[in-house]
XYZ file of C-alpha atoms in Angstrom:
750
model
C -14.138 -155.578 58.938
C -10.942 -156.779 59.770
C -9.373 -160.796 58.979
C -8.151 -160.765 62.637
C -11.050 -161.162 65.673
C -10.567 -162.201 68.752
C -12.197 -165.880 67.910
C -9.540 -166.225 65.513
C -6.739 -165.782 67.850
C -8.005 -167.874 70.022
C -8.394 -170.593 67.808
C -4.852 -170.017 66.283
C -2.802 -170.132 69.439
C -1.214 -173.229 69.800
C -2.151 -174.426 72.067
C -5.550 -172.763 71.550
C -6.611 -170.564 74.702
C -9.864 -169.417 76.041
C -7.931 -165.674 76.919
C -5.788 -163.755 74.818
C -3.893 -162.959 77.573
C -2.661 -166.614 77.981
C -1.678 -166.865 74.680
C 2.420 -167.679 74.466
C 2.420 -169.415 71.343
C 0.529 -167.899 67.915
C 0.409 -168.889 63.952
C -1.548 -166.192 61.368
C 0.121 -167.365 58.664
C -1.447 -167.887 55.475
C -4.252 -165.797 56.202
C -3.321 -163.320 53.107
C -2.930 -160.577 56.109
C -2.393 -157.167 55.392
C -1.102 -154.095 57.488
C -4.404 -152.901 58.169
C -5.313 -156.234 59.619
C -3.420 -156.015 62.590
C -5.133 -154.000 65.019
C -2.977 -152.547 67.090
C -6.211 -152.333 70.333
C -6.718 -156.313 69.870
C -2.600 -157.245 69.453
C -2.321 -155.089 73.116
C -4.022 -157.581 75.098
C -1.575 -160.708 73.728
C 0.805 -158.780 77.025
C 2.640 -163.028 77.167
C 2.454 -163.501 73.868
C 6.487 -165.111 73.311
C 6.196 -166.580 69.142
C 4.646 -165.311 66.526
C 4.460 -166.612 62.946
C 3.106 -164.185 60.477
C 5.005 -165.981 57.532
C 3.110 -166.442 53.863
C 0.865 -162.785 54.327
C 1.209 -159.881 52.339
C 2.134 -157.414 54.670
C 4.260 -154.336 53.898
C 5.195 -152.857 57.208
C 4.590 -153.028 60.923
C 2.089 -150.484 62.801
C 4.144 -148.647 64.894
C 2.106 -149.892 68.166
C 1.476 -153.428 68.499
C 2.344 -153.526 71.833
C 3.770 -156.932 72.192
C 6.050 -156.664 75.347
C 7.415 -160.129 76.104
C 7.869 -161.154 71.856
C 10.663 -163.293 71.542
C 10.764 -165.350 68.241
C 9.170 -163.635 64.986
C 8.887 -165.402 61.633
C 7.839 -162.831 58.562
C 8.698 -164.956 55.755
C 6.647 -164.707 52.255
C 6.020 -161.117 52.637
C 5.844 -158.007 51.166
C 7.803 -155.963 53.718
C 9.715 -153.291 52.781
C 10.705 -151.605 56.087
C 11.649 -153.300 59.434
C 12.724 -150.040 61.540
C 8.772 -150.642 63.546
C 10.513 -153.940 65.069
C 12.454 -152.102 67.016
C 8.901 -152.108 69.402
C 9.994 -155.856 70.323
C 12.895 -154.623 72.197
C 13.108 -158.561 73.737
C 13.004 -160.108 70.677
C 15.663 -163.146 70.240
C 15.049 -164.659 67.197
C 14.021 -163.195 63.736
C 13.254 -164.386 60.573
C 11.907 -162.460 57.234
C 13.384 -164.424 53.715
C 11.312 -164.155 51.014
C 10.676 -159.972 51.066
C 11.694 -158.477 47.917
C 11.825 -155.088 48.956
C 14.486 -156.022 52.042
C 17.825 -155.682 51.539
C 21.550 -156.472 53.487
C 21.006 -152.526 54.592
C 17.979 -154.085 56.764
C 19.935 -156.629 58.306
C 22.179 -154.666 59.804
C 19.738 -152.025 61.020
C 17.837 -154.790 62.880
C 20.774 -156.201 64.393
C 21.608 -151.703 65.708
C 17.867 -151.756 66.765
C 17.249 -154.857 68.377
C 19.995 -155.402 71.164
C 18.831 -159.083 72.069
C 18.444 -160.486 68.845
C 20.986 -163.571 68.228
C 19.556 -165.288 65.242
C 18.761 -164.021 62.093
C 16.971 -165.935 59.315
C 18.599 -169.080 61.116
C 21.702 -167.484 61.309
C 23.847 -166.713 65.074
C 24.844 -162.974 64.387
C 25.782 -162.026 68.228
C 29.510 -161.516 66.592
C 28.046 -158.866 63.685
C 25.591 -157.816 65.604
C 27.948 -156.777 68.234
C 30.604 -155.487 65.500
C 27.558 -153.583 64.239
C 26.409 -151.815 67.377
C 30.050 -151.048 69.019
C 32.490 -150.823 66.178
C 30.483 -149.399 63.463
C 28.286 -146.762 65.606
C 31.971 -145.863 66.998
C 33.688 -145.313 63.803
C 30.623 -143.416 62.566
C 30.154 -140.715 65.688
C 33.932 -140.047 64.793
C 32.892 -139.565 61.704
C 30.057 -137.454 62.383
C 31.994 -135.486 64.914
C 34.782 -134.729 62.642
C 32.614 -133.415 60.313
C 30.747 -131.211 62.489
C 33.826 -129.818 63.905
C 35.757 -129.022 60.167
C 32.479 -127.906 58.473
C 30.227 -126.399 60.426
C 31.591 -125.217 64.276
C 32.220 -122.240 62.960
C 29.199 -121.279 61.361
C 26.695 -120.569 64.001
C 27.306 -117.765 66.275
C 27.831 -117.464 70.135
C 23.740 -116.010 70.072
C 21.737 -118.029 68.075
C 18.405 -118.127 67.011
C 15.495 -120.368 65.971
C 15.938 -119.954 62.861
C 19.516 -120.146 62.595
C 19.668 -123.067 64.359
C 17.135 -124.798 61.836
C 19.297 -123.764 58.979
C 22.384 -125.374 60.117
C 20.800 -128.840 61.107
C 19.222 -129.022 57.521
C 22.573 -128.136 55.999
C 24.014 -130.615 58.441
C 22.371 -133.565 57.669
C 22.161 -132.971 54.159
C 26.042 -132.743 53.986
C 27.243 -135.168 56.275
C 24.647 -137.696 55.291
C 26.471 -137.424 51.369
C 29.993 -137.628 52.705
C 30.491 -139.734 55.281
C 31.150 -142.973 54.097
C 32.346 -146.189 55.857
C 32.132 -150.036 54.474
C 31.546 -151.409 51.823
C 28.417 -149.947 49.190
C 26.649 -152.201 49.495
C 25.832 -151.363 52.736
C 25.814 -147.719 52.027
C 21.966 -146.791 52.697
C 22.630 -148.716 56.076
C 25.509 -146.494 57.023
C 23.161 -143.013 55.727
C 20.495 -144.427 58.022
C 22.512 -144.468 61.179
C 24.889 -141.184 60.466
C 21.572 -139.324 60.210
C 20.584 -140.996 63.563
C 23.978 -140.411 65.337
C 23.745 -136.419 63.823
C 20.517 -135.815 64.838
C 21.861 -137.281 68.607
C 24.982 -134.621 68.067
C 22.653 -132.275 67.691
C 20.653 -132.633 70.435
C 23.667 -133.484 72.982
C 25.100 -130.098 71.297
C 22.362 -127.660 70.677
C 19.285 -128.786 72.263
C 18.029 -129.588 69.477
C 15.238 -131.691 69.186
C 15.420 -136.030 67.631
C 13.422 -136.807 64.517
C 12.978 -140.318 64.695
C 11.521 -140.424 61.127
C 12.626 -143.641 59.207
C 12.748 -144.106 56.101
C 11.572 -147.666 54.599
C 14.236 -149.276 52.118
C 14.651 -152.714 50.157
C 15.396 -156.373 50.142
C 17.393 -159.445 49.022
C 14.760 -162.172 48.087
C 16.744 -165.734 46.618
C 15.507 -167.318 43.235
C 16.176 -168.367 40.355
C 15.762 -171.339 37.720
C 19.792 -170.129 37.386
C 21.133 -169.368 40.251
C 22.887 -166.315 42.494
C 24.923 -166.520 44.725
C 25.527 -164.369 48.017
C 29.078 -162.850 48.780
C 30.314 -165.386 50.970
C 29.417 -167.889 47.971
C 30.395 -165.573 45.512
C 34.024 -164.825 47.763
C 34.874 -168.643 47.876
C 34.505 -169.085 43.887
C 37.283 -166.470 43.961
C 40.681 -167.394 43.344
C 43.340 -165.421 45.555
C 45.827 -164.110 43.031
C 49.359 -162.826 44.051
C 51.472 -160.548 42.676
C 54.792 -160.427 42.825
C 56.695 -157.173 42.336
C 59.541 -158.893 40.286
C 60.076 -156.903 36.743
C 57.755 -157.808 33.732
C 59.714 -159.620 31.554
C 58.708 -158.107 27.940
C 58.714 -159.757 24.619
C 59.640 -157.428 21.866
C 59.660 -159.902 19.179
C 56.306 -159.827 17.107
C 54.342 -162.036 17.753
C 51.370 -163.252 15.385
C 47.997 -162.246 16.738
C 45.824 -164.496 14.600
C 46.189 -167.581 16.688
C 46.340 -165.699 20.172
C 42.957 -164.998 20.606
C 40.855 -168.196 20.630
C 41.467 -171.753 21.043
C 38.438 -172.766 20.509
C 37.698 -174.908 17.069
C 34.293 -174.110 15.842
C 32.737 -176.836 14.984
C 29.481 -175.400 13.135
C 28.618 -172.163 11.362
C 27.305 -170.589 14.248
C 30.578 -170.970 16.563
C 32.954 -169.390 14.122
C 31.306 -166.568 13.217
C 30.779 -166.012 17.359
C 34.655 -166.285 17.638
C 36.357 -162.870 17.851
C 39.317 -163.962 18.450
C 40.659 -165.071 15.394
C 43.078 -163.333 13.407
C 41.515 -159.790 11.991
C 42.836 -161.625 8.302
C 40.286 -164.150 8.589
C 36.816 -163.342 6.485
C 34.582 -165.269 9.020
C 32.410 -163.187 10.736
C 34.246 -162.880 14.161
C 31.540 -161.136 17.471
C 32.566 -158.138 19.173
C 31.044 -159.680 22.530
C 31.796 -163.112 22.160
C 34.088 -165.594 24.690
C 37.324 -167.050 22.879
C 37.301 -168.942 25.998
C 35.841 -172.242 26.165
C 37.332 -175.534 24.004
C 34.122 -176.816 23.435
C 31.151 -175.331 22.189
C 28.514 -173.806 24.342
C 25.682 -176.897 24.697
C 22.537 -174.643 23.292
C 19.928 -175.428 26.819
C 16.166 -176.323 24.699
C 14.312 -172.781 24.770
C 11.337 -172.355 27.103
C 8.019 -171.866 25.715
C 6.978 -168.550 24.992
C 7.055 -166.245 21.700
C 9.448 -163.930 21.593
C 9.559 -160.547 23.651
C 7.437 -162.469 26.198
C 8.370 -162.478 29.831
C 8.861 -165.076 32.032
C 7.686 -164.565 35.632
C 9.798 -164.736 38.316
C 11.281 -168.090 39.305
C 11.933 -169.125 42.837
C 14.999 -170.607 44.705
C 14.565 -173.996 46.068
C 13.661 -174.407 49.718
C 17.318 -175.271 50.735
C 18.572 -171.887 49.558
C 16.293 -170.024 51.713
C 19.063 -168.752 54.239
C 21.180 -167.209 51.729
C 20.703 -163.625 53.118
C 21.686 -164.584 55.835
C 25.362 -166.145 54.088
C 25.209 -163.222 52.231
C 25.313 -161.177 55.457
C 27.962 -162.338 56.877
C 30.499 -162.500 53.685
C 29.653 -158.707 53.997
C 31.211 -158.913 57.729
C 34.237 -161.057 56.280
C 35.061 -158.242 53.541
C 35.174 -156.443 56.480
C 37.582 -158.138 58.489
C 39.721 -158.904 55.403
C 43.214 -157.559 54.972
C 42.666 -156.081 51.145
C 46.204 -154.276 51.421
C 46.737 -152.466 48.521
C 49.683 -153.635 45.937
C 53.021 -152.192 46.811
C 54.529 -152.469 43.351
C 54.123 -149.414 40.336
C 53.107 -151.115 37.734
C 53.141 -148.072 36.344
C 55.112 -147.066 32.918
C 55.030 -143.656 31.790
C 54.904 -142.106 28.459
C 57.000 -139.319 27.201
C 54.502 -137.046 28.768
C 54.197 -136.022 31.640
C 52.562 -138.087 34.011
C 49.474 -136.306 35.674
C 48.034 -139.720 36.697
C 48.877 -142.016 39.611
C 46.780 -145.357 39.592
C 47.856 -148.235 41.464
C 46.447 -151.726 41.878
C 43.799 -152.742 44.145
C 42.478 -156.127 43.727
C 43.011 -159.075 41.070
C 39.863 -161.398 41.020
C 38.930 -164.377 39.101
C 35.199 -164.857 39.907
C 34.014 -166.228 36.356
C 35.417 -169.377 36.858
C 33.375 -172.478 35.006
C 32.170 -174.387 37.476
C 34.076 -172.283 40.382
C 37.588 -174.107 38.791
C 40.562 -172.111 39.803
C 42.475 -173.772 36.854
C 40.717 -172.010 34.720
C 42.414 -169.451 31.914
C 40.016 -169.657 29.869
C 36.996 -167.837 30.396
C 37.205 -164.410 28.377
C 35.877 -161.561 30.156
C 33.818 -158.801 28.206
C 31.457 -156.295 29.756
C 31.171 -154.159 32.760
C 29.317 -151.235 33.901
C 29.115 -149.236 37.223
C 25.621 -149.051 38.690
C 24.002 -146.007 38.680
C 23.327 -144.018 42.198
C 20.289 -143.686 43.418
C 20.504 -141.114 45.831
C 19.278 -138.094 45.616
C 20.892 -134.506 45.558
C 24.544 -133.947 45.405
C 24.633 -138.155 44.860
C 23.550 -137.710 41.635
C 26.509 -135.729 40.144
C 29.269 -138.479 39.494
C 32.037 -136.017 40.180
C 30.481 -135.580 43.757
C 29.960 -139.383 44.036
C 30.033 -142.537 41.999
C 29.400 -145.790 42.694
C 31.665 -148.524 43.424
C 30.183 -151.309 42.399
C 30.363 -152.819 38.746
C 28.652 -155.677 37.244
C 30.865 -158.072 35.086
C 30.050 -160.617 32.615
C 32.102 -163.251 31.066
C 31.615 -166.586 31.130
C 28.125 -168.314 32.411
C 28.317 -166.090 34.870
C 27.317 -161.997 36.017
C 29.291 -160.471 39.153
C 28.441 -157.550 41.238
C 31.716 -156.321 42.779
C 32.755 -154.090 45.020
C 35.594 -152.094 43.843
C 37.182 -150.822 47.116
C 36.982 -153.760 48.849
C 37.236 -156.782 45.882
C 34.409 -158.054 47.249
C 32.148 -160.341 45.111
C 28.993 -159.005 46.152
C 26.367 -160.999 44.472
C 27.009 -163.932 41.750
C 24.502 -164.798 39.380
C 24.756 -168.324 36.890
C 23.162 -169.393 33.606
C 25.186 -172.929 33.084
C 24.381 -172.720 29.311
C 24.833 -169.228 28.966
C 27.786 -167.215 27.855
C 27.503 -163.495 28.322
C 28.933 -160.902 26.133
C 26.821 -157.338 27.631
C 25.532 -155.900 30.676
C 23.756 -152.512 30.832
C 22.166 -150.615 33.844
C 18.825 -148.839 34.267
C 17.135 -147.256 36.665
C 13.327 -148.272 36.860
C 10.527 -146.388 39.330
C 8.447 -149.168 40.300
C 5.422 -149.072 42.244
C 6.009 -151.361 45.261
C 2.555 -151.397 47.364
C -0.403 -149.000 47.946
C 0.348 -146.788 45.032
C 3.854 -146.263 46.369
C 6.452 -146.065 43.763
C 10.337 -146.245 44.337
C 13.585 -146.165 42.043
C 15.318 -149.724 41.368
C 18.277 -150.833 39.844
C 17.444 -153.248 36.641
C 20.309 -154.703 35.655
C 20.242 -156.808 31.419
C 22.425 -159.016 30.721
C 22.821 -161.273 27.637
C 24.880 -163.243 25.361
C 25.167 -166.367 23.207
C 21.755 -167.756 23.827
C 20.116 -164.276 21.960
C 18.468 -163.963 25.528
C 18.272 -160.236 27.675
C 17.959 -161.771 31.701
C 15.976 -158.506 33.649
C 17.818 -159.028 37.155
C 16.169 -156.787 40.306
C 19.663 -156.962 41.560
C 18.723 -155.393 44.916
C 15.679 -158.461 45.344
C 19.178 -160.919 44.154
C 16.182 -161.369 41.774
C 15.779 -162.610 37.809
C 12.428 -161.892 37.369
C 12.355 -162.197 33.107
C 13.650 -162.468 30.108
C 13.028 -161.374 26.349
C 13.850 -164.148 23.672
C 14.930 -160.534 21.473
C 17.696 -162.998 18.938
C 17.871 -165.910 17.273
C 21.307 -165.692 17.132
C 23.856 -164.181 19.960
C 23.990 -160.637 21.325
C 26.406 -158.724 21.088
C 26.042 -155.475 23.030
C 23.190 -153.730 24.719
C 22.234 -150.747 26.046
C 19.619 -148.599 27.506
C 18.703 -145.255 26.996
C 19.625 -142.313 28.623
C 16.435 -140.342 27.998
C 13.792 -143.577 28.345
C 14.209 -145.829 31.340
C 12.526 -148.161 29.560
C 13.771 -148.774 25.687
C 16.734 -151.359 25.585
C 18.819 -151.502 22.960
C 20.373 -155.382 21.801
C 22.969 -155.523 18.557
C 23.119 -158.981 17.580
C 25.006 -161.415 14.716
C 21.862 -161.564 13.076
C 22.787 -158.257 11.528
C 19.945 -156.585 13.238
C 19.986 -153.952 16.163
C 16.573 -153.793 18.025
C 14.926 -151.905 20.194
C 12.493 -153.006 22.786
C 10.739 -151.380 25.662
C 10.925 -153.998 28.270
C 8.431 -152.715 30.769
C 7.938 -151.776 34.124
C 7.028 -154.926 36.223
C 4.286 -154.421 38.685
C 4.978 -155.590 42.533
C 4.512 -159.158 41.706
C 7.219 -158.703 39.059
C 4.645 -159.200 35.904
C 5.834 -156.894 32.997
C 4.951 -157.208 29.158
C 7.886 -156.676 26.621
C 7.298 -155.520 23.432
C 9.807 -154.760 20.222
C 9.420 -150.970 18.502
C 12.260 -150.657 15.996
C 14.579 -152.754 13.649
C 17.483 -151.221 12.774
C 19.141 -153.572 9.329
C 22.948 -153.802 9.499
C 25.265 -154.760 6.810
C 27.656 -156.977 8.746
C 27.223 -158.271 12.562
C 27.241 -154.722 14.698
C 30.226 -154.877 17.532
C 29.384 -151.775 19.528
C 26.414 -149.300 19.501
C 26.210 -146.049 21.052
C 23.568 -143.065 21.138
C 24.126 -139.600 20.070
C 24.236 -137.371 23.567
C 22.329 -134.522 22.218
C 19.708 -136.352 20.342
C 19.621 -140.151 21.882
C 16.052 -140.328 20.722
C 16.840 -139.717 17.102
C 19.990 -141.130 16.506
C 22.211 -144.080 16.996
C 25.842 -145.104 16.017
C 27.538 -148.296 15.331
C 30.822 -149.773 14.656
C 29.968 -152.846 12.511
C 32.749 -155.725 11.104
C 32.234 -153.341 7.893
C 32.435 -150.019 8.567
C 30.445 -147.284 10.868
C 27.222 -146.602 10.406
C 23.779 -144.324 12.085
C 20.169 -144.705 11.992
C 17.581 -142.326 12.389
C 15.714 -144.019 15.322
C 12.857 -141.718 16.158
C 9.710 -143.299 16.720
C 7.366 -141.254 15.348
C 8.165 -142.505 11.821
C 6.168 -145.053 10.770
C 8.589 -147.717 9.214
C 9.397 -150.417 11.949
C 12.416 -151.635 10.103
C 14.898 -149.172 8.853
C 17.886 -149.495 6.530
C 20.988 -147.405 7.620
C 20.900 -143.863 7.053
C 24.390 -142.837 6.759
C 28.017 -144.778 6.771
C 31.155 -143.434 7.542
C 33.960 -143.089 5.551
C 37.621 -143.024 7.072
C 41.208 -143.150 5.611
C 43.220 -145.893 4.686
C 45.936 -146.762 2.922
C 44.719 -146.296 -0.148
C 42.686 -142.968 0.585
C 39.393 -142.798 1.613
C 37.349 -146.037 2.869
C 34.826 -147.493 4.493
C 34.873 -151.012 4.429
C 36.928 -151.614 7.511
C 35.844 -152.955 11.171
C 34.813 -150.756 13.912
C 35.310 -152.767 17.209
C 35.425 -149.564 19.632
C 33.147 -146.705 19.295
C 32.493 -143.937 22.160
C 31.586 -140.720 22.892
C 34.207 -138.517 24.453
C 31.693 -135.474 24.951
C 28.357 -134.236 23.340
C 30.578 -134.012 20.075
C 33.396 -135.954 19.724
C 33.049 -139.887 18.647
C 36.161 -141.786 19.640
C 36.565 -145.353 16.920
C 38.739 -147.882 16.535
C 38.764 -149.778 13.293
C 41.549 -152.788 12.040
C 43.753 -150.410 11.098
C 46.985 -150.894 13.337
C 48.323 -148.386 16.102
C 45.347 -146.010 15.553
C 42.330 -144.873 17.284
C 40.342 -141.411 15.282
C 38.753 -138.888 17.238
C 35.999 -137.393 15.277
C 32.994 -134.737 15.090
C 29.677 -136.037 14.520
C 27.896 -132.755 14.102
C 30.878 -132.157 11.660
C 30.934 -135.647 9.463
C 26.575 -135.964 9.584
C 24.755 -134.215 7.500
C 21.065 -134.226 9.008
C 19.648 -132.243 6.693
C 20.245 -134.539 3.746
C 17.910 -136.516 2.334
C 17.940 -140.709 1.995
C 19.174 -143.554 3.263
C 22.573 -145.596 2.492
C 24.317 -141.859 2.166
C 28.084 -141.952 2.656
C 29.501 -139.327 4.594
C 33.664 -138.400 5.321
C 34.272 -138.231 9.360
C 35.666 -135.175 10.051
C 39.023 -136.885 12.221
C 39.826 -133.992 14.368
C 42.694 -136.420 15.775
C 44.497 -139.455 15.814
C 45.739 -141.919 19.221
C 48.921 -143.006 19.380
C 47.754 -147.009 20.036
C 49.503 -150.452 19.941
C 50.496 -151.510 16.920
C 48.951 -155.059 17.064
C 46.762 -156.137 14.308
C 44.367 -157.722 16.995
C 40.560 -157.237 16.909
C 38.199 -156.873 19.681
C 39.957 -155.107 21.894
C 37.530 -152.204 22.770
C 37.817 -148.587 24.530
C 35.674 -146.417 26.289
C 35.654 -142.879 27.591
C 35.171 -141.095 30.829
C 33.336 -137.538 29.863
C 33.571 -136.219 33.170
C 37.279 -136.635 33.076
C 37.877 -136.238 29.564
C 39.813 -139.423 29.671
C 39.851 -142.236 27.119
C 41.247 -145.714 28.097
C 41.940 -148.783 26.024
C 43.641 -151.852 26.574
C 46.381 -153.968 24.465
C 47.477 -157.277 23.535
C 49.945 -157.430 26.331
C 48.113 -156.362 29.111
C 48.787 -152.791 29.682
C 46.162 -150.086 29.702
C 46.441 -146.667 27.020
C 45.110 -143.731 28.973
C 44.481 -140.702 27.276
C 43.796 -136.915 29.372
C 42.066 -135.007 26.077
C 40.862 -132.435 28.637
C 43.529 -129.979 26.801
C 41.956 -130.278 23.446
C 38.512 -130.566 23.781
C 37.879 -127.077 23.877
C 40.152 -126.336 20.643
C 37.826 -129.086 18.825
C 34.561 -127.316 19.870
C 35.420 -124.008 17.976
C 33.948 -123.141 14.775
C 37.338 -122.845 13.733
C 38.727 -125.968 15.511
C 41.792 -127.662 13.698
C 42.754 -131.156 13.356
C 45.896 -132.229 15.404
C 48.435 -132.700 12.848
C 50.476 -135.039 15.164
C 49.181 -138.309 16.920
C 48.836 -137.912 20.476
C 50.528 -140.726 22.471
C 48.822 -141.682 25.772
C 49.253 -139.962 28.775
C 50.055 -143.022 30.605
C 50.232 -146.528 30.408
C 49.523 -148.756 33.038
C 51.824 -152.445 32.518
C 50.625 -155.342 34.215
C 52.057 -156.517 36.887
C 53.753 -160.061 36.858
C 51.022 -162.225 38.435
C 51.483 -165.977 40.137
C 48.048 -168.069 40.655
C 49.353 -170.955 42.423
C 52.956 -170.233 41.726
C 52.301 -170.196 37.865
C 52.133 -167.353 35.362
C 48.646 -167.186 33.912
C 48.940 -167.101 30.137
C 49.093 -164.436 27.638
C 46.996 -161.893 28.564
C 44.693 -159.572 26.334
C 42.759 -156.874 27.487
C 39.144 -157.178 26.359
C 37.938 -154.134 28.209
C 38.628 -151.423 30.155
C 36.198 -149.209 32.190
C 36.562 -146.271 34.830
C 33.476 -145.078 36.436
C 32.413 -141.642 36.089
C 34.698 -139.698 38.631
C 37.326 -141.965 37.616
C 38.231 -143.150 41.156
C 38.392 -146.816 40.113
C 39.604 -148.168 36.447
C 38.249 -152.133 35.925
C 40.053 -153.741 33.296
C 39.077 -157.121 31.810
C 41.336 -159.795 30.421
C 41.191 -162.751 28.062
C 42.321 -165.445 31.196
C 39.620 -164.642 33.454
C 41.335 -162.421 35.482
C 39.530 -159.406 36.574
C 42.176 -156.643 37.821
C 40.749 -153.356 39.569
C 42.732 -149.982 39.691
C 42.528 -147.332 42.606
C 43.381 -143.016 41.117
C 45.555 -142.164 44.065
C-alpha cells in the first residue's frame, strides 16, 4: 500500500486544504518516500500545486508522468536521486534544489539548466547567466561540431537511394562516432557534453534523413558534500591558486656544481620519525630518508589524535556542515568561470634539444600554486609528490588510451589533494586534511550497487601520507567515505592492482608493504577493509610496481637498500612473507645489491626502468631475463640483465623519481634544475624483446629536455626548483610536473 493517500496530501498541505485541486504548497519531507510511492494518478489531481518539498526521503528518480503543470518550486535535498532528466515534465519550474544527492554531479546541473527554460535558482544560486550560456552558446558550438562531423565523415556514406537498413546502420555508427569524437568544454562536463551531442545528433538525423528521435535519457551521477576534512569546489579551489607569471627571458644557468646535500630540505628533524621522513637530506646521510615525503614544512607536522577503531576498520562518510551546503552551486559557477577565463598558452619555447633530432614539441600551458598551506600565496616550501590521471569510465573506444584519455589529474602534496583539468588549468576539486601531509595517490574503478540492485562504475581515489592512513574518496560525490589505518608510520606510496579493483598495496616507513582489500561500499557507503598480505622489506620501500605479465603473482619494490621482488600469490598460506629475490646492479667496484632505488616503473611487459643513487644513470633491464621463476627458496640474489643505460643528470640528489608512458614507449625524469628529461625508446624496444636482443653499448641520450622557464610570482623568482615527479597521461597529450616549490606545471604536446 502506498504511503501517500489523499488524506495525507490534504493534511500536509500548507495551509491544510479540503480539496486536492486547491493545494498550492505541499510538504512531503521526511516520510521515507521511495519513487514507487509517487502515484501519478494521485498527483495528477494537484493541478494548481506551485511549491513541493520532497526533501529527506529515499527517492532515486522521478516518475515520468507526475503531471504538475503549475509547479514553480521543488526541493529534493537529501535523497538518492540518480537522474534529473525527468524534471523536464515541469516546464514552469523556477527554483530547484537537490543538494546532498550523492549520485548527481555537475553534469546534472547543466542538464537541468538546458531542460528547464524558466529555471532561475539552482541550489540557492542565481544561474540565469550561466543557463543562457548553456542553452545558447554551448548548444550552438556543439551543433556546429556535430554538423561538421557528419559532413566530414558520414555524408558520403549514404547512397542517393537508401534502404531503411542502411539508414539504421549509419545512424548507429554516426551516434557512436559523434559521442566519442566531439569534445567541448572541461573534462568535468564530458558526461553532459555527450548527452547533448547525442540529442543534437538525433535531431540532426531526424531533420536531414527523417529518422525518429530517440528520447531515451541516461542517468548519471552527482556531487555530495562532506568531510570532517574539507572538500572545495572549483570556485573555492580557484581562489587558492596563485597566478604565476612566466617571463620569457632567457634562463640563467648555474654551471657551478652546487652541493645538493642541503638543498632538499630546510626542515630540522627533532624526532627520529622526522629524520626518517625527510627525503631531501644529502644522499650521503645514512638516516632513512623517505621517498614520498615532503621536505617542506618548517615545523614537524602536528600529529592528529588517532580516531577510535581497529586497524582496517572503516569510518562511514562524514557529512559537511550545513553552512557548506551550497558548495555544488559554487562549483557550477566555478566551471562557468573556467570557460570564460583566458587560459592562453605561454608564448615562449622553454625547450632545449639534445644532440638527437627533436621528435616532440611541447609547450607550457599552466603553472599552478594550489597546494599552499593555509592557502598562502607566499608558500614555496610545500613539496608536491605524486600525481596520477583519472581513468576514463566511458565504454567502447574511450577505453583505448590512444583514442582518448582523461585530462583530469589528481595531485598531492602538503595537506591537500587536488583534481586539475589539464587543458583549462582549473582546479576542479580540492580535498584537505589539516594534520596530514599527503605523499601518494592512486585511482581505482569500483562497480558499486547504487539502488534497486543496479550497478554502476565509479572512480575512487586513495590518498595516503605521513599519518599512515589511507583516505578513500568518491570523487564524483565530493565525499571521503572512509579511511584505513594501514600503518603506524608514514606511507611512502600506494598503488592498486590492475586486475583486482579492490586490492590496494601500501608501502610504509615501517619497512612493510601491505596488501589490502578495500571492499566495495554499499549505497550508504558502508564497507569492510581487510589486510590480505604483509611483505617484509629490509629497508624503507620507496617505489612499487606490479609485474605486468603476472600482476597477481609478483611485485617489485625499489627500496633504500636495493631492488627486491616478492611472490604475492594469495593461494599461498603464508600471510607475512620475506622477499624472494634481490637484484644486483653494476657499481663502482663491480656488481652490488646495496644502493638506493628511488625510481621504478615498467616501460612494457618486460622492460623495467629503475633509477639508483649512481649519479647520471637510469637503468633499463629485463624482468624475464633477470628473474629466475623456477628457482627455489627466498632471498636469492640475481643479477639484473641490463639492456641499456639512459644518460641523465650528474646530480647525486635522491628522490627525483621517474615515470613511463608505455603506450608511447617514453620515459620521463625530472632533475635538480627544474628540467624534464624525455626519452623516446620506440626504436630500441623491438630489439630488446628479441631472443638475441643485446645490450645497447652506449648510453642513450634524452630525446629532448624541457627546461624550466623563468617564472615570477609577485615580481619575484621562486627558489631553486627540483622536479620531484613528472607524469604523462596514457596518450601523452599532457605532461604534469610536480616541484619542490609548490608549483604544478602542465605542459601540452603540440
